[in-house]
mmCIF file of C-alpha atoms and ligand atoms in Angstrom:
data_model
loop_
_atom_site.group_PDB
_atom_site.id
_atom_site.type_symbol
_atom_site.label_atom_id
_atom_site.label_comp_id
_atom_site.label_asym_id
_atom_site.label_seq_id
_atom_site.Cartn_x
_atom_site.Cartn_y
_atom_site.Cartn_z
ATOM 1 C CA MET A 541 95.351 116.751 119.852
ATOM 2 C CA SER A 542 94.272 114.413 117.103
ATOM 3 C CA LYS A 543 91.089 115.495 115.420
ATOM 4 C CA LYS A 544 88.123 113.233 115.867
ATOM 5 C CA LYS A 545 87.529 111.102 112.824
ATOM 6 C CA GLU A 546 83.937 111.333 111.825
ATOM 7 C CA LYS A 547 83.512 108.509 109.390
ATOM 8 C CA ARG A 548 83.946 104.864 110.113
ATOM 9 C CA ILE A 549 85.391 101.953 108.246
ATOM 10 C CA LEU A 550 84.629 98.352 109.023
ATOM 11 C CA THR A 551 86.231 95.543 107.130
ATOM 12 C CA GLY A 552 88.100 92.343 107.813
ATOM 13 C CA ASP A 553 88.927 88.780 106.936
ATOM 14 C CA ARG A 554 88.106 85.216 107.753
ATOM 15 C CA PRO A 555 90.985 83.697 109.658
ATOM 16 C CA THR A 556 91.748 80.703 107.460
ATOM 17 C CA GLY A 557 95.529 81.089 107.175
ATOM 18 C CA LYS A 558 98.168 83.517 106.012
ATOM 19 C CA LEU A 559 97.299 86.675 104.065
ATOM 20 C CA HIS A 560 98.895 87.089 100.633
ATOM 21 C CA LEU A 561 99.721 89.834 98.127
ATOM 22 C CA GLY A 562 96.206 89.582 96.660
ATOM 23 C CA HIS A 563 94.769 90.533 100.044
ATOM 24 C CA TYR A 564 97.232 93.383 100.234
ATOM 25 C CA VAL A 565 96.480 95.058 96.912
ATOM 26 C CA GLY A 566 92.796 94.099 97.060
ATOM 27 C CA SER A 567 92.044 95.783 100.344
ATOM 28 C CA LEU A 568 94.741 95.838 103.021
ATOM 29 C CA GLN A 569 96.618 98.672 101.335
ATOM 30 C CA ASN A 570 93.462 100.807 101.349
ATOM 31 C CA ARG A 571 92.943 100.054 105.005
ATOM 32 C CA VAL A 572 96.479 101.085 105.912
ATOM 33 C CA GLU A 573 96.145 104.312 103.928
ATOM 34 C CA LEU A 574 92.702 105.209 105.254
ATOM 35 C CA GLN A 575 93.279 104.554 108.944
ATOM 36 C CA ASP A 576 94.446 108.163 109.408
ATOM 37 C CA GLU A 577 91.291 109.538 107.928
ATOM 38 C CA TYR A 578 88.660 107.098 109.157
ATOM 39 C CA ASP A 579 87.896 105.591 112.513
ATOM 40 C CA THR A 580 88.755 102.059 111.417
ATOM 41 C CA PHE A 581 87.503 98.721 112.769
ATOM 42 C CA LEU A 582 89.031 95.476 111.546
ATOM 43 C CA ILE A 583 87.130 92.293 112.214
ATOM 44 C CA ILE A 584 88.777 88.901 112.388
ATOM 45 C CA ALA A 585 85.695 86.934 111.402
ATOM 46 C CA ASP A 586 86.250 83.638 113.188
ATOM 47 C CA VAL A 587 82.556 82.716 113.226
ATOM 48 C CA GLN A 588 82.409 83.233 109.473
ATOM 49 C CA ALA A 589 85.510 81.033 109.124
ATOM 50 C CA LEU A 590 83.535 78.293 110.869
ATOM 51 C CA THR A 591 80.911 78.380 108.109
ATOM 52 C CA THR A 592 83.375 76.441 105.972
ATOM 53 C CA ASN A 593 85.834 75.139 108.598
ATOM 54 C CA PHE A 594 83.355 73.956 111.220
ATOM 55 C CA ASP A 595 85.063 70.565 111.320
ATOM 56 C CA ARG A 596 88.482 72.093 112.076
ATOM 57 C CA PRO A 597 87.917 74.392 115.046
ATOM 58 C CA GLU A 598 91.352 73.628 116.489
ATOM 59 C CA LYS A 599 92.973 75.744 113.742
ATOM 60 C CA LEU A 600 91.205 78.930 114.749
ATOM 61 C CA SER A 601 93.306 80.138 117.645
ATOM 62 C CA GLU A 602 96.488 80.155 115.556
ATOM 63 C CA ASP A 603 94.743 81.512 112.457
ATOM 64 C CA VAL A 604 93.249 84.426 114.409
ATOM 65 C CA ARG A 605 96.733 85.398 115.585
ATOM 66 C CA GLN A 606 98.206 84.868 112.130
ATOM 67 C CA VAL A 607 95.761 87.358 110.591
ATOM 68 C CA ALA A 608 96.397 89.820 113.419
ATOM 69 C CA ARG A 609 100.168 89.602 112.820
ATOM 70 C CA ASP A 610 99.639 90.065 109.080
ATOM 71 C CA TYR A 611 97.610 93.221 109.753
ATOM 72 C CA LEU A 612 100.200 94.632 112.118
ATOM 73 C CA ALA A 613 103.071 93.716 109.802
ATOM 74 C CA ALA A 614 101.285 95.365 106.857
ATOM 75 C CA GLY A 615 101.184 98.642 108.748
ATOM 76 C CA ILE A 616 97.858 98.609 110.545
ATOM 77 C CA ASP A 617 98.499 100.726 113.617
ATOM 78 C CA PRO A 618 96.632 99.532 116.712
ATOM 79 C CA GLU A 619 96.614 103.112 117.999
ATOM 80 C CA LYS A 620 94.502 104.117 115.024
ATOM 81 C CA THR A 621 92.629 100.937 114.175
ATOM 82 C CA THR A 622 90.516 98.713 116.382
ATOM 83 C CA ILE A 623 91.333 95.074 115.607
ATOM 84 C CA PHE A 624 88.900 92.638 117.204
ATOM 85 C CA VAL A 625 87.586 89.074 117.183
ATOM 86 C CA GLN A 626 84.047 88.497 115.909
ATOM 87 C CA SER A 627 82.993 85.674 118.257
ATOM 88 C CA LEU A 628 83.909 87.780 121.302
ATOM 89 C CA VAL A 629 81.344 90.431 120.389
ATOM 90 C CA PRO A 630 78.124 88.482 121.009
ATOM 91 C CA GLU A 631 76.030 91.535 120.106
ATOM 92 C CA ILE A 632 76.941 90.788 116.481
ATOM 93 C CA ALA A 633 75.225 87.401 116.783
ATOM 94 C CA GLU A 634 72.210 89.064 118.352
ATOM 95 C CA LEU A 635 71.968 91.630 115.574
ATOM 96 C CA THR A 636 72.331 88.822 113.007
ATOM 97 C CA ILE A 637 69.209 87.172 114.374
ATOM 98 C CA PHE A 638 67.186 90.386 114.172
ATOM 99 C CA TYR A 639 68.385 90.953 110.596
ATOM 100 C CA SER A 640 67.523 87.398 109.634
ATOM 101 C CA MET A 641 63.821 88.317 109.871
ATOM 102 C CA ILE A 642 64.151 90.877 107.086
ATOM 103 C CA VAL A 643 66.197 88.865 104.576
ATOM 104 C CA THR A 644 64.621 86.293 102.318
ATOM 105 C CA VAL A 645 66.110 82.889 101.638
ATOM 106 C CA ASN A 646 65.876 83.631 97.923
ATOM 107 C CA GLN A 647 68.036 86.729 98.198
ATOM 108 C CA LEU A 648 70.696 84.616 99.833
ATOM 109 C CA ARG A 649 70.356 81.789 97.329
ATOM 110 C CA HIS A 650 70.942 84.240 94.477
ATOM 111 C CA ASN A 651 74.048 85.806 95.986
ATOM 112 C CA PRO A 652 76.749 85.123 93.353
ATOM 113 C CA THR A 653 79.573 84.891 95.872
ATOM 114 C CA ILE A 654 77.659 82.326 97.929
ATOM 115 C CA LYS A 655 76.969 80.366 94.754
ATOM 116 C CA SER A 656 80.560 80.313 93.577
ATOM 117 C CA GLU A 657 81.888 79.471 97.049
ATOM 118 C CA ALA A 658 79.384 76.626 97.408
ATOM 119 C CA GLU A 659 80.642 75.286 94.114
ATOM 120 C CA GLN A 660 84.270 75.746 95.101
ATOM 121 C CA TYR A 661 83.705 73.799 98.332
ATOM 122 C CA GLY A 662 81.609 71.183 96.550
ATOM 123 C CA TYR A 663 78.530 71.727 98.735
ATOM 124 C CA LYS A 664 75.546 69.851 97.398
ATOM 125 C CA GLU A 665 73.562 71.222 100.278
ATOM 126 C CA MET A 666 74.429 74.354 102.186
ATOM 127 C CA SER A 667 74.268 74.729 105.934
ATOM 128 C CA TYR A 668 71.967 77.391 107.298
ATOM 129 C CA GLY A 669 75.038 79.177 108.685
ATOM 130 C CA PHE A 670 76.872 79.171 105.363
ATOM 131 C CA LEU A 671 73.883 80.352 103.331
ATOM 132 C CA GLY A 672 73.237 83.020 105.935
ATOM 133 C CA TYR A 673 76.720 84.360 106.477
ATOM 134 C CA PRO A 674 76.004 87.525 104.445
ATOM 135 C CA VAL A 675 73.408 88.361 107.118
ATOM 136 C CA SER A 676 76.014 87.981 109.795
ATOM 137 C CA GLN A 677 78.379 90.081 107.665
ATOM 138 C CA ALA A 678 75.730 92.822 107.587
ATOM 139 C CA ALA A 679 75.773 92.740 111.380
ATOM 140 C CA ASP A 680 79.601 92.915 111.328
ATOM 141 C CA ILE A 681 79.460 96.035 109.199
ATOM 142 C CA THR A 682 76.640 97.807 110.976
ATOM 143 C CA PHE A 683 77.207 97.089 114.662
ATOM 144 C CA CYS A 684 79.645 100.014 114.653
ATOM 145 C CA ARG A 685 77.558 102.023 112.145
ATOM 146 C CA ALA A 686 80.270 101.897 109.473
ATOM 147 C CA ASN A 687 80.159 104.157 106.417
ATOM 148 C CA LEU A 688 82.795 102.571 104.236
ATOM 149 C CA VAL A 689 83.866 98.961 103.631
ATOM 150 C CA PRO A 690 87.175 98.468 101.743
ATOM 151 C CA VAL A 691 86.993 94.980 100.221
ATOM 152 C CA GLY A 692 87.898 92.872 97.221
ATOM 153 C CA GLU A 693 85.362 92.736 94.412
ATOM 154 C CA ASP A 694 84.042 89.284 95.396
ATOM 155 C CA GLN A 695 82.522 90.970 98.445
ATOM 156 C CA ILE A 696 80.322 93.392 96.499
ATOM 157 C CA PRO A 697 77.196 91.183 96.710
ATOM 158 C CA HIS A 698 77.585 91.076 100.492
ATOM 159 C CA ILE A 699 77.807 94.848 100.742
ATOM 160 C CA GLU A 700 74.732 95.096 98.510
ATOM 161 C CA GLN A 701 72.924 92.704 100.836
ATOM 162 C CA THR A 702 73.985 94.817 103.802
ATOM 163 C CA ARG A 703 72.629 97.955 102.145
ATOM 164 C CA LYS A 704 69.306 96.234 101.513
ATOM 165 C CA ILE A 705 69.055 95.195 105.127
ATOM 166 C CA VAL A 706 69.947 98.686 106.324
ATOM 167 C CA ARG A 707 67.339 100.305 104.085
ATOM 168 C CA LYS A 708 64.660 97.923 105.204
ATOM 169 C CA PHE A 709 65.577 98.217 108.856
ATOM 170 C CA ASN A 710 65.710 102.022 108.775
ATOM 171 C CA ASN A 711 62.409 102.240 106.896
ATOM 172 C CA MET A 712 60.627 99.946 109.241
ATOM 173 C CA TYR A 713 62.009 100.952 112.612
ATOM 174 C CA GLY A 714 63.661 104.357 112.144
ATOM 175 C CA GLU A 715 67.035 105.685 111.021
ATOM 176 C CA VAL A 716 69.616 103.825 113.047
ATOM 177 C CA PHE A 717 72.268 102.884 110.504
ATOM 178 C CA PRO A 718 74.126 104.708 107.731
ATOM 179 C CA GLU A 719 74.022 102.910 104.380
ATOM 180 C CA PRO A 720 77.568 101.615 103.968
ATOM 181 C CA GLU A 721 79.491 101.793 100.718
ATOM 182 C CA ALA A 722 82.018 99.372 99.318
ATOM 183 C CA LEU A 723 85.447 100.664 98.412
ATOM 184 C CA ILE A 724 87.076 98.547 95.721
ATOM 185 C CA SER A 725 90.789 98.904 95.051
ATOM 186 C CA ASP A 726 92.555 99.590 91.750
ATOM 187 C CA PHE A 727 93.742 95.984 91.811
ATOM 188 C CA PRO A 728 90.605 94.116 92.751
ATOM 189 C CA ARG A 729 91.984 90.849 91.465
ATOM 190 C CA LEU A 730 95.620 89.882 91.521
ATOM 191 C CA MET A 731 96.551 86.870 89.398
ATOM 192 C CA GLY A 732 98.148 83.887 91.067
ATOM 193 C CA LEU A 733 101.574 82.517 90.184
ATOM 194 C CA ASP A 734 99.918 79.977 87.871
ATOM 195 C CA GLY A 735 98.795 82.834 85.605
ATOM 196 C CA LYS A 736 95.342 81.262 85.330
ATOM 197 C CA ASN A 737 93.445 81.998 88.499
ATOM 198 C CA LYS A 738 93.214 84.749 91.003
ATOM 199 C CA MET A 739 95.711 84.499 93.842
ATOM 200 C CA SER A 740 94.303 82.204 96.465
ATOM 201 C CA LYS A 741 95.557 80.038 99.274
ATOM 202 C CA SER A 742 93.491 77.054 98.226
ATOM 203 C CA LEU A 743 94.969 77.086 94.704
ATOM 204 C CA ASN A 744 98.517 77.078 95.978
ATOM 205 C CA ASN A 745 99.498 80.008 93.747
ATOM 206 C CA ALA A 746 100.112 82.704 96.355
ATOM 207 C CA ILE A 747 102.960 84.806 97.660
ATOM 208 C CA TYR A 748 102.364 85.436 101.344
ATOM 209 C CA LEU A 749 103.122 88.617 103.250
ATOM 210 C CA SER A 750 105.030 86.370 105.644
ATOM 211 C CA ASP A 751 107.153 84.624 102.980
ATOM 212 C CA SER A 752 110.939 84.844 103.397
ATOM 213 C CA LYS A 753 113.225 86.505 100.841
ATOM 214 C CA GLU A 754 114.196 83.088 99.502
ATOM 215 C CA GLU A 755 110.601 81.926 99.179
ATOM 216 C CA VAL A 756 109.700 85.052 97.238
ATOM 217 C CA GLN A 757 112.662 84.608 94.896
ATOM 218 C CA GLN A 758 111.901 80.975 94.303
ATOM 219 C CA LYS A 759 108.200 81.556 93.657
ATOM 220 C CA ILE A 760 108.847 84.382 91.212
ATOM 221 C CA MET A 761 111.470 82.417 89.308
ATOM 222 C CA GLN A 762 108.879 79.658 88.818
ATOM 223 C CA ALA A 763 106.003 81.970 87.874
ATOM 224 C CA LYS A 764 104.332 81.513 84.495
ATOM 225 C CA THR A 765 105.206 84.099 81.854
ATOM 226 C CA ASP A 766 104.130 84.717 78.270
ATOM 227 C CA PRO A 767 104.144 81.226 76.657
ATOM 228 C CA ALA A 768 105.096 82.778 73.292
ATOM 229 C CA ARG A 769 108.550 83.640 74.633
ATOM 230 C CA ILE A 770 110.855 80.704 74.204
ATOM 231 C CA HIS A 771 114.088 82.512 73.453
ATOM 232 C CA LYS A 772 115.300 85.484 75.403
ATOM 233 C CA ASP A 773 114.938 87.873 72.458
ATOM 234 C CA ASP A 774 111.469 86.704 71.301
ATOM 235 C CA PRO A 775 109.065 89.661 71.418
ATOM 236 C CA GLY A 776 106.800 89.330 74.471
ATOM 237 C CA HIS A 777 103.226 90.214 75.394
ATOM 238 C CA PRO A 778 103.284 91.816 78.815
ATOM 239 C CA GLU A 779 99.485 91.990 79.001
ATOM 240 C CA VAL A 780 99.272 88.189 79.288
ATOM 241 C CA CYS A 781 102.223 87.840 81.667
ATOM 242 C CA THR A 782 101.744 87.367 85.412
ATOM 243 C CA VAL A 783 105.197 88.686 86.171
ATOM 244 C CA TYR A 784 104.388 91.875 84.308
ATOM 245 C CA HIS A 785 101.143 92.256 86.264
ATOM 246 C CA TYR A 786 103.138 92.093 89.448
ATOM 247 C CA HIS A 787 105.484 94.773 88.109
ATOM 248 C CA GLU A 788 102.420 96.948 87.557
ATOM 249 C CA ALA A 789 101.225 96.358 91.101
ATOM 250 C CA PHE A 790 104.532 96.506 92.954
ATOM 251 C CA ASN A 791 106.973 98.284 90.621
ATOM 252 C CA SER A 792 104.830 100.867 88.891
ATOM 253 C CA GLU A 793 107.796 103.260 88.421
ATOM 254 C CA GLU A 794 109.469 100.809 86.062
ATOM 255 C CA SER A 795 106.541 98.912 84.612
ATOM 256 C CA ASP A 796 106.146 100.974 81.409
ATOM 257 C CA GLU A 797 109.807 100.602 80.590
ATOM 258 C CA ILE A 798 109.663 96.868 81.307
ATOM 259 C CA ALA A 799 106.632 96.451 79.040
ATOM 260 C CA GLU A 800 108.448 98.230 76.233
ATOM 261 C CA LYS A 801 111.582 96.141 76.613
ATOM 262 C CA CYS A 802 109.548 92.946 76.811
ATOM 263 C CA ARG A 803 107.709 93.789 73.584
ATOM 264 C CA ALA A 804 111.008 94.586 71.883
ATOM 265 C CA GLY A 805 112.601 91.388 73.177
ATOM 266 C CA THR A 806 115.394 93.324 74.868
ATOM 267 C CA ILE A 807 114.753 92.092 78.401
ATOM 268 C CA GLY A 808 114.637 88.354 79.086
ATOM 269 C CA CYS A 809 112.190 86.689 81.478
ATOM 270 C CA VAL A 810 114.932 85.757 83.917
ATOM 271 C CA ALA A 811 116.179 89.342 84.268
ATOM 272 C CA CYS A 812 112.609 90.598 84.484
ATOM 273 C CA LYS A 813 111.836 88.119 87.260
ATOM 274 C CA LYS A 814 114.990 88.949 89.170
ATOM 275 C CA ARG A 815 114.080 92.617 89.149
ATOM 276 C CA LEU A 816 110.578 91.816 90.370
ATOM 277 C CA ALA A 817 111.868 89.611 93.191
ATOM 278 C CA GLU A 818 114.153 92.456 94.312
ATOM 279 C CA LYS A 819 111.294 94.930 94.234
ATOM 280 C CA LEU A 820 108.923 92.607 96.055
ATOM 281 C CA ASN A 821 111.475 91.887 98.728
ATOM 282 C CA ALA A 822 112.139 95.593 99.190
ATOM 283 C CA PHE A 823 108.395 96.034 99.582
ATOM 284 C CA LEU A 824 108.077 93.165 102.085
ATOM 285 C CA ASP A 825 111.190 94.034 104.135
ATOM 286 C CA PRO A 826 109.526 96.636 106.374
ATOM 287 C CA MET A 827 106.721 94.139 107.013
ATOM 288 C CA ARG A 828 109.271 91.509 108.012
ATOM 289 C CA GLU A 829 110.843 93.994 110.380
ATOM 290 C CA ARG A 830 107.519 94.830 112.061
ATOM 291 C CA ARG A 831 106.451 91.186 112.195
ATOM 292 C CA LYS A 832 109.578 90.210 114.103
ATOM 293 C CA LYS A 833 108.537 92.194 117.161
ATOM 294 C CA TYR A 834 105.145 90.461 117.272
ATOM 295 C CA LEU A 835 106.564 86.985 116.703
ATOM 296 C CA GLU A 836 109.020 87.512 119.518
ATOM 297 C CA ASN A 837 106.333 88.957 121.805
ATOM 298 C CA PRO A 838 103.112 87.074 121.086
ATOM 299 C CA GLU A 839 101.529 88.555 124.209
ATOM 300 C CA LEU A 840 101.573 91.950 122.469
ATOM 301 C CA VAL A 841 99.291 90.590 119.756
ATOM 302 C CA ASP A 842 96.923 89.062 122.305
ATOM 303 C CA GLN A 843 96.765 92.335 124.220
ATOM 304 C CA ILE A 844 95.986 94.296 121.046
ATOM 305 C CA LEU A 845 93.166 91.863 120.254
ATOM 306 C CA MET A 846 91.745 91.979 123.763
ATOM 307 C CA ASP A 847 91.826 95.791 123.880
ATOM 308 C CA GLY A 848 90.324 96.053 120.403
ATOM 309 C CA THR A 849 87.591 93.588 121.265
ATOM 310 C CA ALA A 850 86.698 95.512 124.431
ATOM 311 C CA LYS A 851 86.369 98.704 122.394
ATOM 312 C CA ALA A 852 84.315 97.019 119.671
ATOM 313 C CA ARG A 853 82.018 95.586 122.321
ATOM 314 C CA GLU A 854 81.377 98.980 123.817
ATOM 315 C CA GLU A 855 80.309 100.258 120.402
ATOM 316 C CA ALA A 856 78.165 97.180 119.865
ATOM 317 C CA GLN A 857 76.390 97.670 123.172
ATOM 318 C CA LYS A 858 75.606 101.262 122.317
ATOM 319 C CA THR A 859 74.166 100.197 118.979
ATOM 320 C CA MET A 860 72.122 97.361 120.473
ATOM 321 C CA GLU A 861 70.573 99.697 123.005
ATOM 322 C CA LYS A 862 69.313 101.810 120.139
ATOM 323 C CA VAL A 863 68.216 98.759 118.138
ATOM 324 C CA ARG A 864 66.222 97.369 121.056
ATOM 325 C CA GLU A 865 64.634 100.754 121.584
ATOM 326 C CA VAL A 866 63.466 101.205 117.986
ATOM 327 C CA MET A 867 62.374 97.552 117.763
ATOM 328 C CA LYS A 868 60.439 98.057 120.978
ATOM 329 C CA ILE A 869 62.062 95.174 122.754
ATOM 330 C CA ASP A 870 63.441 97.328 125.541
ATOM 331 C CA TYR A 871 60.566 96.220 127.801
ATOM 332 C CA PHE A 872 62.091 96.916 131.173
ATOM 333 C CA SER A 873 64.397 99.812 130.528
ATOM 334 C CA LYS A 874 61.940 102.682 131.024
HETATM 335 N N1 LIG B 172 83.621 87.810 103.829
HETATM 336 C C1 LIG B 172 84.917 88.410 104.019
HETATM 337 C C2 LIG B 172 85.947 87.530 103.278
HETATM 338 O O1 LIG B 172 85.689 86.383 103.009
HETATM 339 C C3 LIG B 172 85.322 88.541 105.466
HETATM 340 C C4 LIG B 172 84.407 89.435 106.274
HETATM 341 C C5 LIG B 172 83.667 89.076 107.354
HETATM 342 C C6 LIG B 172 84.178 90.818 106.057
HETATM 343 N N2 LIG B 172 82.985 90.117 107.846
HETATM 344 C C7 LIG B 172 83.256 91.207 107.076
HETATM 345 C C8 LIG B 172 84.621 91.745 105.119
HETATM 346 C C9 LIG B 172 82.775 92.529 107.138
HETATM 347 C C10 LIG B 172 84.140 93.057 105.184
HETATM 348 C C11 LIG B 172 83.211 93.439 106.183
HETATM 349 O O2 LIG B 172 87.034 87.996 103.025
#
């Protein structure tokens, strides 16, 4: 019999398209590794996706399934992890409203991730929903009383906000929620193929978990390397080279040797890139294999999401019962 896992993880993503290698090293890898140890919940945050994509709701149904397939392909096991859809757990929206009474507008305005996203999207004025999404994220994390939240480093302010809400709630009404902690990976920020920015879909500099062998090869061959290397035997500077950073992340066994050879000018960029493409494809192959089953049987993905959502909802209802009790809004239940 499997032993009952005592601690919980909740984390997830906005469904806004395909997941890439940055998502993998930033958080997905931790989730796959920790699902044996923790009772893991993965949220596909479709309502949060609407905070920026409210004018494109027709994309959601495919994007939700895309993220689910990326999770399953990456090695998330639906027997161990509950994958669910945010909008189908209305208790999260309810909890968001209760939390919104104990968060100030100023706290939200000063959230650095909100600020940089508002800039990135060119918002002169923010919608109430966008400014407030960290409150809804606190409800995502706490509805199942999660202890640990594996995320990329841009999410730290949101976890801090969640902790503040939890402390205030517990102080005021009684201990209902554990104070969750962020878990940041060893590679919190993977550079994009342009070598300038972090890997991101909107910057068109990403390698996707669902890319084919040929796409991976092509993207790597075009990746930016050390600009000081013009000839094959020029001494290189691996620390400024994107390709080298990928070797560190995905070919750690060989990365020291590659750095040495690059510095000595005894390995050329083309050979170095070819080796990386091979390694990356070997890493992605098992994902491709798993993905095939779900692409061929889309109903499997839908069933996993429906089952996961039912389980998440049960947890949410248990939590809300307690919340209503401590907030004394359980008027008719005694
Ligand atoms: N804000 C996260 C992102 O943009 C997605 C998210 C929504 C999330 N709810 C969450 C992450 C709860 C961790 C926990 O990637």
